[in-house]
Amino acid sequence: RNLPMVCANPDFIMVKPDGSTGHMPGKVAKRYEEMGGKVTSFGKPYVEHFEACLRDLKLPKDQVAHVGDSLHHDITGANDTGIASVFVTGGIHCEELGAELGSLPEVSALKSLFATHSQTPTHVIPMFRF
């Protein structure tokens, strides 16, 4: 029917409070594109999203760090925008890292993960709590 789709949150998955994985709107958008639909996405990892945030906050890149658990969305977006990034290992990559929730994985596991996904953050933390 040639209906356009706007995806305002292109994340694919998330980790729910109980530790299970939840699907996010980015999966629907990706499938819609695979079926031939036209999708316009805005959000992580797109540079325009990060630049809009910097502009609206009136902050220079060197005073900002993006915190997130997705190498594909959070770290890629921060890296492509030229801002610092804080990778949270207790999120969607926790199982892949083979680490217990709340503990920092071995350096070798981190290096392997970063090489696999071709993304390296500027900082790494095990959890983000407030």
XYZ file of C-alpha atoms in Angstrom, residues 3-122:
120
model
C 2.446 3.464 3.526
C 5.488 5.261 4.937
C 6.669 4.332 8.417
C 8.375 6.608 10.926
C 10.448 4.829 13.559
C 11.325 7.158 16.443
C 13.150 4.457 18.421
C 15.228 2.222 16.151
C 16.509 -0.017 18.987
C 16.098 -3.735 18.212
C 16.028 -5.278 21.680
C 16.068 -4.361 25.354
C 16.654 -6.177 28.616
C 13.596 -6.157 30.867
C 13.892 -5.844 34.674
C 13.432 -9.619 35.017
C 16.405 -10.217 32.687
C 14.363 -11.368 29.703
C 14.719 -9.789 26.272
C 12.046 -7.531 24.823
C 11.606 -6.527 21.201
C 11.757 -2.884 20.247
C 10.325 -0.786 17.371
C 13.522 -1.045 15.318
C 12.776 -4.723 14.675
C 9.383 -3.850 13.218
C 10.950 -1.126 11.059
C 13.668 -3.481 9.807
C 11.091 -6.119 8.870
C 8.921 -3.503 7.146
C 11.917 -2.441 5.026
C 12.639 -6.094 4.185
C 9.047 -6.334 2.905
C 9.641 -3.324 0.632
C 8.245 -0.583 2.840
C 9.805 2.853 3.207
C 10.999 3.671 6.722
C 12.320 6.952 8.080
C 14.162 6.457 11.359
C 15.288 9.005 13.899
C 17.142 8.157 17.073
C 20.165 6.111 17.986
C 22.479 5.388 16.143
C 21.842 8.226 13.699
C 24.231 11.179 13.949
C 21.367 13.631 13.341
C 19.758 12.462 16.596
C 22.918 13.032 18.627
C 23.574 16.404 16.988
C 20.000 17.522 17.725
C 20.535 16.664 21.389
C 23.820 18.571 21.506
C 22.202 21.555 19.809
C 19.148 21.557 22.104
C 21.305 21.198 25.220
C 23.725 23.834 23.922
C 26.677 21.631 24.846
C 29.919 21.047 22.966
C 30.854 17.463 22.095
C 33.781 17.428 24.540
C 31.408 17.945 27.502
C 29.084 15.056 26.681
C 29.208 11.285 27.141
C 26.510 8.974 25.865
C 25.672 6.069 28.203
C 24.169 2.867 26.833
C 24.248 -0.910 26.626
C 24.015 -1.394 22.852
C 27.150 -1.389 20.745
C 25.008 -1.123 17.602
C 22.859 1.801 18.739
C 24.514 3.640 21.628
C 28.228 3.231 20.994
C 27.996 3.428 17.191
C 25.998 6.650 17.445
C 28.386 8.219 19.939
C 31.453 7.151 17.936
C 30.018 8.409 14.640
C 29.134 11.736 16.279
C 32.537 12.136 17.903
C 31.443 12.104 21.542
C 32.615 9.992 24.454
C 30.683 6.831 25.247
C 30.080 4.760 28.363
C 29.276 1.134 27.560
C 27.147 -0.634 30.198
C 28.113 -4.317 30.181
C 25.091 -5.418 32.228
C 22.662 -4.877 29.356
C 21.916 -6.566 26.065
C 25.480 -7.889 25.616
C 25.779 -9.366 29.139
C 25.342 -13.002 28.064
C 27.622 -12.510 25.075
C 30.310 -11.264 27.473
C 29.871 -14.253 29.789
C 29.860 -12.021 32.859
C 27.614 -11.944 35.872
C 25.273 -9.014 36.140
C 26.974 -6.204 38.052
C 30.522 -7.454 37.541
C 32.978 -6.112 35.015
C 33.869 -8.725 32.360
C 37.416 -9.820 31.622
C 39.369 -7.436 29.373
C 39.808 -10.210 26.799
C 36.025 -10.705 26.605
C 35.493 -6.972 26.120
C 38.132 -6.752 23.380
C 36.590 -9.737 21.602
C 33.091 -8.237 21.782
C 34.284 -4.877 20.500
C 36.142 -6.542 17.618
C 33.098 -8.658 16.730
C 30.865 -5.580 16.544
C 33.547 -3.225 15.145
C 32.813 -0.662 17.865
C 34.890 0.411 20.859
C 33.571 2.727 23.581
C 35.711 5.251 25.424
